[in-house]
mmCIF file of C-alpha atoms and ligand atoms in Angstrom:
data_model
loop_
_atom_site.group_PDB
_atom_site.id
_atom_site.type_symbol
_atom_site.label_atom_id
_atom_site.label_comp_id
_atom_site.label_asym_id
_atom_site.label_seq_id
_atom_site.Cartn_x
_atom_site.Cartn_y
_atom_site.Cartn_z
ATOM 1 C CA MET A 27 17.107 -25.800 20.544
ATOM 2 C CA TYR A 28 17.470 -22.889 18.144
ATOM 3 C CA ASN A 29 20.875 -21.661 16.988
ATOM 4 C CA ILE A 30 21.845 -18.004 17.098
ATOM 5 C CA VAL A 31 23.498 -17.014 13.824
ATOM 6 C CA SER A 32 24.445 -13.456 14.779
ATOM 7 C CA ALA A 33 23.936 -11.080 17.680
ATOM 8 C CA ILE A 34 24.919 -7.415 17.535
ATOM 9 C CA PHE A 35 24.146 -4.373 19.657
ATOM 10 C CA LEU A 36 22.278 -1.662 17.706
ATOM 11 C CA ALA A 37 22.392 0.751 20.653
ATOM 12 C CA GLU A 38 23.145 0.518 24.352
ATOM 13 C CA ASN A 39 21.122 -2.389 25.727
ATOM 14 C CA ILE A 40 19.322 -3.052 22.408
ATOM 15 C CA LYS A 41 20.473 -6.149 20.530
ATOM 16 C CA LYS A 42 19.551 -7.613 17.156
ATOM 17 C CA ILE A 43 19.614 -11.404 17.230
ATOM 18 C CA GLU A 44 19.329 -13.556 14.111
ATOM 19 C CA ILE A 45 18.114 -17.086 14.827
ATOM 20 C CA GLN A 46 17.897 -20.215 12.699
ATOM 21 C CA ALA A 47 14.145 -20.981 12.568
ATOM 22 C CA PRO A 48 13.318 -22.029 8.967
ATOM 23 C CA ARG A 49 9.628 -22.885 9.445
ATOM 24 C CA ILE A 50 8.868 -19.537 11.106
ATOM 25 C CA ALA A 51 10.979 -17.652 8.541
ATOM 26 C CA LYS A 52 8.896 -19.139 5.747
ATOM 27 C CA LYS A 53 5.474 -18.471 7.309
ATOM 28 C CA ARG A 54 5.773 -15.208 9.202
ATOM 29 C CA LYS A 55 4.073 -11.998 8.087
ATOM 30 C CA ALA A 56 4.581 -8.373 9.178
ATOM 31 C CA GLY A 57 3.163 -7.663 12.635
ATOM 32 C CA GLN A 58 3.513 -11.217 13.968
ATOM 33 C CA PHE A 59 5.551 -12.268 16.981
ATOM 34 C CA VAL A 60 7.204 -15.306 18.587
ATOM 35 C CA MET A 61 7.184 -16.562 22.181
ATOM 36 C CA ILE A 62 10.735 -17.280 23.304
ATOM 37 C CA ARG A 63 11.990 -19.262 26.264
ATOM 38 C CA VAL A 64 15.688 -18.551 26.680
ATOM 39 C CA SER A 65 16.393 -21.508 28.985
ATOM 40 C CA GLU A 66 14.467 -24.586 30.103
ATOM 41 C CA HIS A 67 13.036 -23.026 33.269
ATOM 42 C CA GLY A 68 12.781 -19.473 31.942
ATOM 43 C CA GLU A 69 9.587 -17.470 31.414
ATOM 44 C CA ARG A 70 8.082 -17.066 27.959
ATOM 45 C CA ILE A 71 8.599 -13.643 26.423
ATOM 46 C CA PRO A 72 6.770 -12.271 23.373
ATOM 47 C CA LEU A 73 8.998 -10.614 20.765
ATOM 48 C CA THR A 74 7.906 -9.199 17.438
ATOM 49 C CA ILE A 75 9.681 -10.653 14.420
ATOM 50 C CA ALA A 76 11.702 -7.742 13.041
ATOM 51 C CA GLY A 77 12.547 -9.507 9.784
ATOM 52 C CA SER A 78 13.241 -12.857 8.173
ATOM 53 C CA ASP A 79 15.259 -14.469 5.420
ATOM 54 C CA PRO A 80 13.339 -17.525 4.143
ATOM 55 C CA GLU A 81 16.309 -18.572 1.960
ATOM 56 C CA LYS A 82 18.698 -18.675 4.915
ATOM 57 C CA GLY A 83 15.907 -19.904 7.206
ATOM 58 C CA THR A 84 16.487 -17.156 9.762
ATOM 59 C CA ILE A 85 14.337 -14.698 11.692
ATOM 60 C CA ALA A 86 15.518 -11.524 13.431
ATOM 61 C CA ILE A 87 14.364 -10.162 16.754
ATOM 62 C CA ILE A 88 15.392 -6.915 18.394
ATOM 63 C CA VAL A 89 15.530 -7.012 22.176
ATOM 64 C CA GLN A 90 15.808 -4.290 24.791
ATOM 65 C CA GLY A 91 17.314 -5.716 27.989
ATOM 66 C CA MET A 92 14.829 -4.576 30.626
ATOM 67 C CA GLY A 93 13.837 -7.513 32.863
ATOM 68 C CA LYS A 94 15.571 -10.771 33.748
ATOM 69 C CA SER A 95 14.688 -12.720 30.597
ATOM 70 C CA THR A 96 15.396 -9.951 28.093
ATOM 71 C CA ARG A 97 18.732 -9.260 29.775
ATOM 72 C CA GLU A 98 19.558 -12.968 29.721
ATOM 73 C CA LEU A 99 18.692 -13.027 26.008
ATOM 74 C CA ASN A 100 20.866 -9.962 25.377
ATOM 75 C CA MET A 101 23.863 -11.800 26.860
ATOM 76 C CA LYS A 102 23.647 -14.402 24.078
ATOM 77 C CA ALA A 103 26.163 -14.383 21.224
ATOM 78 C CA ALA A 104 26.517 -16.042 17.811
ATOM 79 C CA GLY A 105 26.861 -19.814 18.295
ATOM 80 C CA ASP A 106 24.721 -19.882 21.469
ATOM 81 C CA THR A 107 21.267 -21.458 21.533
ATOM 82 C CA ILE A 108 17.748 -20.546 22.628
ATOM 83 C CA HIS A 109 15.706 -23.248 24.351
ATOM 84 C CA ASP A 110 12.433 -22.854 22.449
ATOM 85 C CA ILE A 111 10.578 -20.575 20.086
ATOM 86 C CA VAL A 112 6.877 -20.782 19.210
ATOM 87 C CA GLY A 113 5.428 -18.881 16.274
ATOM 88 C CA PRO A 114 4.592 -17.083 14.174
ATOM 89 C CA LEU A 115 1.799 -15.882 16.474
ATOM 90 C CA GLY A 116 -0.744 -13.074 16.341
ATOM 91 C CA THR A 117 -2.774 -11.558 13.548
ATOM 92 C CA PRO A 118 -0.570 -10.074 10.812
ATOM 93 C CA SER A 119 -0.709 -6.316 10.114
ATOM 94 C CA HIS A 120 -3.599 -5.362 7.841
ATOM 95 C CA ILE A 121 -1.868 -4.176 4.677
ATOM 96 C CA GLU A 122 -3.523 -2.477 1.714
ATOM 97 C CA LYS A 123 -2.928 0.537 -0.495
ATOM 98 C CA PHE A 124 -4.085 3.277 1.882
ATOM 99 C CA GLY A 125 -2.322 6.167 0.101
ATOM 100 C CA THR A 126 -0.066 8.270 2.298
ATOM 101 C CA THR A 127 0.977 6.361 5.395
ATOM 102 C CA VAL A 128 2.995 7.428 8.429
ATOM 103 C CA VAL A 129 4.872 4.758 10.380
ATOM 104 C CA ILE A 130 6.010 5.928 13.801
ATOM 105 C CA GLY A 131 8.483 4.002 15.936
ATOM 106 C CA GLY A 132 9.337 5.223 19.422
ATOM 107 C CA GLY A 133 12.588 3.830 20.851
ATOM 108 C CA VAL A 134 12.723 0.070 20.496
ATOM 109 C CA GLY A 135 9.191 0.259 19.007
ATOM 110 C CA SER A 136 10.928 1.110 15.708
ATOM 111 C CA ALA A 137 12.013 -2.538 15.494
ATOM 112 C CA ILE A 138 8.373 -3.604 15.585
ATOM 113 C CA ALA A 139 7.190 -0.901 13.200
ATOM 114 C CA TYR A 140 9.889 -1.593 10.610
ATOM 115 C CA PRO A 141 8.486 -4.837 9.058
ATOM 116 C CA THR A 142 5.092 -3.193 8.619
ATOM 117 C CA ALA A 143 6.737 -0.166 6.956
ATOM 118 C CA VAL A 144 8.327 -2.633 4.511
ATOM 119 C CA ALA A 145 4.954 -4.275 3.798
ATOM 120 C CA LEU A 146 3.206 -0.890 3.333
ATOM 121 C CA LYS A 147 5.885 0.153 0.853
ATOM 122 C CA GLU A 148 5.562 -3.140 -1.056
ATOM 123 C CA ALA A 149 1.789 -2.545 -1.276
ATOM 124 C CA GLY A 150 2.429 0.729 -3.137
ATOM 125 C CA ASN A 151 1.871 3.254 -0.339
ATOM 126 C CA HIS A 152 3.708 6.540 0.054
ATOM 127 C CA VAL A 153 5.583 5.777 3.278
ATOM 128 C CA ILE A 154 6.653 8.469 5.729
ATOM 129 C CA THR A 155 8.599 7.203 8.750
ATOM 130 C CA ILE A 156 9.159 8.988 12.044
ATOM 131 C CA ASN A 157 11.817 7.232 14.087
ATOM 132 C CA GLY A 158 12.096 8.729 17.581
ATOM 133 C CA ALA A 159 14.484 8.207 20.471
ATOM 134 C CA ARG A 160 15.476 9.980 23.660
ATOM 135 C CA THR A 161 18.942 10.772 22.303
ATOM 136 C CA LYS A 162 21.161 10.188 19.231
ATOM 137 C CA ASP A 163 22.858 7.037 20.561
ATOM 138 C CA LEU A 164 19.494 5.318 21.029
ATOM 139 C CA VAL A 165 18.295 5.768 17.426
ATOM 140 C CA ILE A 166 17.993 2.336 15.804
ATOM 141 C CA LEU A 167 17.386 1.106 12.248
ATOM 142 C CA GLU A 168 18.016 4.537 10.741
ATOM 143 C CA GLU A 169 19.325 3.206 7.420
ATOM 144 C CA GLU A 170 16.747 0.421 7.190
ATOM 145 C CA MET A 171 13.863 2.844 7.799
ATOM 146 C CA LYS A 172 15.278 5.303 5.256
ATOM 147 C CA ALA A 173 15.512 2.552 2.627
ATOM 148 C CA VAL A 174 11.763 1.823 2.767
ATOM 149 C CA SER A 175 10.628 5.432 3.177
ATOM 150 C CA ASP A 176 9.600 8.071 0.696
ATOM 151 C CA GLU A 177 10.299 10.535 3.513
ATOM 152 C CA ALA A 178 12.210 9.624 6.672
ATOM 153 C CA TYR A 179 12.416 11.716 9.833
ATOM 154 C CA ILE A 180 14.461 11.140 12.971
ATOM 155 C CA THR A 181 13.440 12.836 16.209
ATOM 156 C CA THR A 182 15.278 13.050 19.507
ATOM 157 C CA ASP A 183 13.854 14.311 22.789
ATOM 158 C CA ASP A 184 17.072 16.170 23.596
ATOM 159 C CA GLY A 185 17.679 17.523 20.077
ATOM 160 C CA SER A 186 21.039 15.708 19.768
ATOM 161 C CA TYR A 187 20.061 14.419 16.292
ATOM 162 C CA GLY A 188 17.346 15.168 13.739
ATOM 163 C CA PHE A 189 14.198 16.999 14.755
ATOM 164 C CA HIS A 190 14.179 18.253 18.352
ATOM 165 C CA GLY A 191 11.034 16.926 20.066
ATOM 166 C CA PHE A 192 8.694 13.977 20.455
ATOM 167 C CA VAL A 193 7.485 11.963 17.456
ATOM 168 C CA THR A 194 4.022 13.468 18.025
ATOM 169 C CA ARG A 195 5.374 16.995 17.420
ATOM 170 C CA LYS A 196 6.723 15.896 14.024
ATOM 171 C CA LEU A 197 3.376 14.274 13.158
ATOM 172 C CA GLN A 198 1.530 17.416 14.241
ATOM 173 C CA ASP A 199 3.839 19.524 12.029
ATOM 174 C CA LEU A 200 3.089 17.321 9.013
ATOM 175 C CA LEU A 201 -0.643 17.705 9.597
ATOM 176 C CA GLU A 202 -0.379 21.448 10.158
ATOM 177 C CA SER A 203 1.554 21.797 6.896
ATOM 178 C CA GLY A 204 -1.609 20.589 5.160
ATOM 179 C CA ARG A 205 -0.476 17.061 4.291
ATOM 180 C CA THR A 206 -3.203 14.516 3.662
ATOM 181 C CA ILE A 207 -2.480 11.402 5.695
ATOM 182 C CA ASP A 208 -4.571 8.275 5.195
ATOM 183 C CA TYR A 209 -3.107 5.854 7.729
ATOM 184 C CA VAL A 210 -0.862 6.020 10.788
ATOM 185 C CA LEU A 211 0.876 3.139 12.573
ATOM 186 C CA ALA A 212 2.438 3.973 15.956
ATOM 187 C CA ILE A 213 4.512 1.566 18.030
ATOM 188 C CA GLY A 214 6.419 2.430 21.194
ATOM 189 C CA PRO A 215 5.809 3.211 24.849
ATOM 190 C CA VAL A 216 2.144 3.387 25.904
ATOM 191 C CA PRO A 217 2.161 7.185 26.561
ATOM 192 C CA MET A 218 3.522 7.711 23.036
ATOM 193 C CA MET A 219 0.852 5.550 21.390
ATOM 194 C CA LYS A 220 -1.863 7.292 23.416
ATOM 195 C CA ALA A 221 -0.473 10.708 22.413
ATOM 196 C CA VAL A 222 -0.403 9.745 18.720
ATOM 197 C CA ALA A 223 -4.035 8.606 18.972
ATOM 198 C CA GLU A 224 -4.998 12.032 20.345
ATOM 199 C CA VAL A 225 -3.155 13.843 17.515
ATOM 200 C CA THR A 226 -4.964 11.901 14.779
ATOM 201 C CA ARG A 227 -8.395 11.606 16.439
ATOM 202 C CA PRO A 228 -9.649 15.116 15.510
ATOM 203 C CA ASN A 229 -8.729 14.444 11.859
ATOM 204 C CA GLY A 230 -10.350 10.999 11.831
ATOM 205 C CA ILE A 231 -7.159 9.415 10.448
ATOM 206 C CA HIS A 232 -7.196 5.620 10.625
ATOM 207 C CA THR A 233 -4.576 4.927 13.322
ATOM 208 C CA VAL A 234 -3.242 1.570 14.447
ATOM 209 C CA VAL A 235 -1.119 0.740 17.497
ATOM 210 C CA SER A 236 0.612 -2.487 18.545
ATOM 211 C CA LEU A 237 -0.091 -3.383 22.160
ATOM 212 C CA ASN A 238 2.383 -5.049 24.501
ATOM 213 C CA PRO A 239 0.505 -6.400 27.536
ATOM 214 C CA VAL A 240 1.890 -9.191 29.707
ATOM 215 C CA MET A 241 1.659 -12.479 27.783
ATOM 216 C CA VAL A 242 1.987 -16.022 29.110
ATOM 217 C CA ASP A 243 1.098 -18.597 26.441
ATOM 218 C CA GLY A 244 0.592 -16.304 23.421
ATOM 219 C CA THR A 245 -2.145 -18.527 22.018
ATOM 220 C CA GLY A 246 -5.378 -17.213 23.573
ATOM 221 C CA MET A 247 -5.541 -19.739 26.456
ATOM 222 C CA CYS A 248 -4.571 -17.859 29.627
ATOM 223 C CA GLY A 249 -6.245 -14.451 29.334
ATOM 224 C CA GLY A 250 -3.106 -12.730 30.637
ATOM 225 C CA CYS A 251 -2.912 -10.380 27.664
ATOM 226 C CA ARG A 252 -6.471 -9.060 27.831
ATOM 227 C CA VAL A 253 -6.936 -5.469 26.735
ATOM 228 C CA THR A 254 -10.043 -3.327 26.404
ATOM 229 C CA VAL A 255 -10.815 -2.161 22.884
ATOM 230 C CA ASP A 256 -14.111 -0.494 21.954
ATOM 231 C CA ASN A 257 -15.362 -1.392 25.480
ATOM 232 C CA GLU A 258 -14.836 -5.095 24.796
ATOM 233 C CA ILE A 259 -12.244 -7.487 26.205
ATOM 234 C CA ARG A 260 -9.848 -8.669 23.520
ATOM 235 C CA PHE A 261 -6.780 -10.917 23.732
ATOM 236 C CA ALA A 262 -3.769 -9.114 22.274
ATOM 237 C CA CYS A 263 -2.011 -12.374 21.374
ATOM 238 C CA VAL A 264 -4.697 -13.654 19.024
ATOM 239 C CA ASP A 265 -6.999 -10.673 18.285
ATOM 240 C CA GLY A 266 -3.990 -8.345 17.963
ATOM 241 C CA PRO A 267 -1.380 -7.195 18.762
ATOM 242 C CA GLU A 268 -2.508 -4.380 16.406
ATOM 243 C CA PHE A 269 -5.718 -2.501 17.221
ATOM 244 C CA ASP A 270 -7.540 0.696 16.252
ATOM 245 C CA ALA A 271 -5.797 3.348 18.371
ATOM 246 C CA HIS A 272 -8.961 5.417 18.765
ATOM 247 C CA LYS A 273 -10.748 2.520 20.479
ATOM 248 C CA VAL A 274 -8.004 1.319 22.863
ATOM 249 C CA ASP A 275 -8.398 1.889 26.606
ATOM 250 C CA PHE A 276 -4.794 2.994 27.252
ATOM 251 C CA ARG A 277 -5.357 3.627 30.956
ATOM 252 C CA ASN A 278 -6.429 0.009 31.453
ATOM 253 C CA LEU A 279 -3.360 -1.153 29.485
ATOM 254 C CA SER A 280 -0.998 0.953 31.641
ATOM 255 C CA ASP A 281 -2.618 -0.289 34.856
ATOM 256 C CA ARG A 282 -2.345 -3.935 33.804
ATOM 257 C CA ASN A 283 1.280 -3.483 32.679
ATOM 258 C CA ARG A 284 2.098 -2.125 36.149
ATOM 259 C CA MET A 285 0.558 -5.136 37.967
ATOM 260 C CA TYR A 286 3.742 -7.218 38.086
ATOM 261 C CA LEU A 287 6.316 -4.407 38.268
ATOM 262 C CA GLU A 288 7.438 -5.319 41.795
ATOM 263 C CA GLU A 289 7.948 -9.017 40.895
ATOM 264 C CA GLU A 290 9.749 -8.047 37.670
ATOM 265 C CA LYS A 291 12.029 -5.691 39.607
ATOM 266 C CA LEU A 292 12.876 -8.365 42.187
ATOM 267 C CA SER A 293 13.580 -10.944 39.499
ATOM 268 C CA ALA A 294 15.839 -8.487 37.597
ATOM 269 C CA GLU A 295 17.713 -7.606 40.813
ATOM 270 C CA GLU A 296 18.246 -11.284 41.639
ATOM 271 C CA PHE A 297 19.542 -11.842 38.079
ATOM 272 C CA SER A 298 21.965 -8.873 38.375
ATOM 273 C CA HIS A 299 23.221 -10.235 41.682
ATOM 274 C CA LYS A 300 23.851 -13.690 40.170
ATOM 275 C CA CYS A 301 25.680 -12.094 37.225
ATOM 276 C CA ARG A 302 27.854 -10.073 39.593
ATOM 277 C CA ILE A 303 28.911 -13.087 41.621
ATOM 278 C CA GLY A 304 29.282 -15.205 38.484
ATOM 279 C CA LEU A 305 26.732 -17.925 39.251
ATOM 280 C CA ASP A 306 25.063 -19.957 36.542
ATOM 281 C CA GLN A 307 21.375 -18.967 36.246
HETATM 282 P P1 NAD B 412 11.347 5.991 25.132
HETATM 283 O O1 NAD B 412 10.757 6.200 26.443
HETATM 284 O O2 NAD B 412 12.762 6.317 24.905
HETATM 285 O O3 NAD B 412 10.452 6.788 24.057
HETATM 286 C C1 NAD B 412 10.695 6.680 22.659
HETATM 287 C C2 NAD B 412 10.077 7.851 21.956
HETATM 288 O O4 NAD B 412 8.674 7.840 22.130
HETATM 289 C C3 NAD B 412 10.538 9.211 22.472
HETATM 290 O O5 NAD B 412 11.746 9.577 21.892
HETATM 291 C C4 NAD B 412 9.383 10.104 22.061
HETATM 292 O O6 NAD B 412 9.519 10.570 20.739
HETATM 293 C C5 NAD B 412 8.190 9.171 22.133
HETATM 294 N N1 NAD B 412 7.440 9.412 23.364
HETATM 295 C C6 NAD B 412 7.708 8.914 24.606
HETATM 296 N N2 NAD B 412 6.797 9.368 25.489
HETATM 297 C C7 NAD B 412 5.958 10.182 24.789
HETATM 298 C C8 NAD B 412 4.817 10.950 25.137
HETATM 299 N N3 NAD B 412 4.340 11.007 26.388
HETATM 300 N N4 NAD B 412 4.204 11.658 24.156
HETATM 301 C C9 NAD B 412 4.656 11.618 22.892
HETATM 302 N N5 NAD B 412 5.717 10.900 22.495
HETATM 303 C C10 NAD B 412 6.367 10.206 23.440
HETATM 304 O O7 NAD B 412 11.117 4.532 24.628
HETATM 305 P P2 NAD B 412 11.931 3.221 24.980
HETATM 306 O O8 NAD B 412 12.678 3.367 26.249
HETATM 307 O O9 NAD B 412 12.644 2.697 23.819
HETATM 308 O O10 NAD B 412 10.678 2.279 25.159
HETATM 309 C C11 NAD B 412 10.497 1.543 26.219
HETATM 310 C C12 NAD B 412 9.015 1.274 26.392
HETATM 311 O O11 NAD B 412 8.396 0.889 25.154
HETATM 312 C C13 NAD B 412 8.813 0.173 27.354
HETATM 313 O O12 NAD B 412 7.841 0.591 28.276
HETATM 314 C C14 NAD B 412 8.344 -0.970 26.520
HETATM 315 O O13 NAD B 412 7.490 -1.816 27.218
HETATM 316 C C15 NAD B 412 7.625 -0.266 25.399
HETATM 317 N N6 NAD B 412 7.554 -1.078 24.190
HETATM 318 C C16 NAD B 412 6.372 -1.179 23.549
HETATM 319 C C17 NAD B 412 6.256 -1.990 22.456
HETATM 320 C C18 NAD B 412 4.952 -2.170 21.760
HETATM 321 O O14 NAD B 412 4.749 -3.208 21.172
HETATM 322 N N7 NAD B 412 4.091 -1.209 21.812
HETATM 323 C C19 NAD B 412 7.362 -2.686 22.012
HETATM 324 C C20 NAD B 412 8.564 -2.524 22.651
HETATM 325 C C21 NAD B 412 8.661 -1.723 23.758
HETATM 326 FE FE1 FES B 413 -2.483 -15.949 27.113
HETATM 327 FE FE2 FES B 413 -2.877 -14.060 25.297
HETATM 328 S S1 FES B 413 -1.053 -14.543 26.320
HETATM 329 S S2 FES B 413 -4.363 -15.380 26.197
#
């Protein structure tokens, strides 16, 4: 069992949970994730480690309540426990001094992009962050992103805060203003990552995305997380989750992510029903 030290909502339905996990806190690197099982009979869910404090022995995860398990996790509070956590898993982000880097987080993807922005800054890069959300109330980690950025931009789809438009429009503007950009990291919904790849492709800018296929074991055993990169099958849990954006088959990723939508919907509906009538899950 793992103890929850704190749990706070950053935006509607998006919670930051700090968990006592000293071994993981000591070992984890930017870009890595953990597999979490909320309760004994629950499914395993992959969640990127958003930060850690090796002294306190804690890791932080940021969770958007979408399906049954993430909603169950989001109902947890300080003092509650999580059944098991395995990690750190995955290949860490490749960090070096690239020069001028742009870190793009779309929605809850900002939580995953943030630790890599920290590592890029520590490696001496000029860090530009673009933190996008549908609307003002859904912007997360604004202060944290600003603190590690040489330039920080917020975008909202509805123009309620910051730049009015998608993150890709802001990136396009930077390129059109003549800025030299050496590296781009984009993490968020699949259409966003695909769109970023198309913006940087004509300029040949090294662009990395973090993929989020369905995962079961997270250790390369089941093949559930297979993605197509450079026309080859790769396992996101061990070969990734970060890959060269210009080589990812995004259509294949979207199709595979849609495979279990019906089951996920049913499971979430059943969970909502149990919550409404107050049954123990
Ligand atoms: P969202 O739909 O609110 O989008 C966030 C931002 O992404 C938008 O504000 C916009 O700037 C940009 N964006 C969205 N669609 C775009 C497009 N077609 N072109 C250009 N830019 C676009 O995001 P959300 O609701 O927070 O995200 C939910 C989705 O993100 C889920 O599908 C989830 O699975 C996925 N996700 C992915 C990762 C990952 O590791 N890649 C991690 C967490 C969540
Ligand atoms: Fe099973 Fe990646 S989750 S191989």
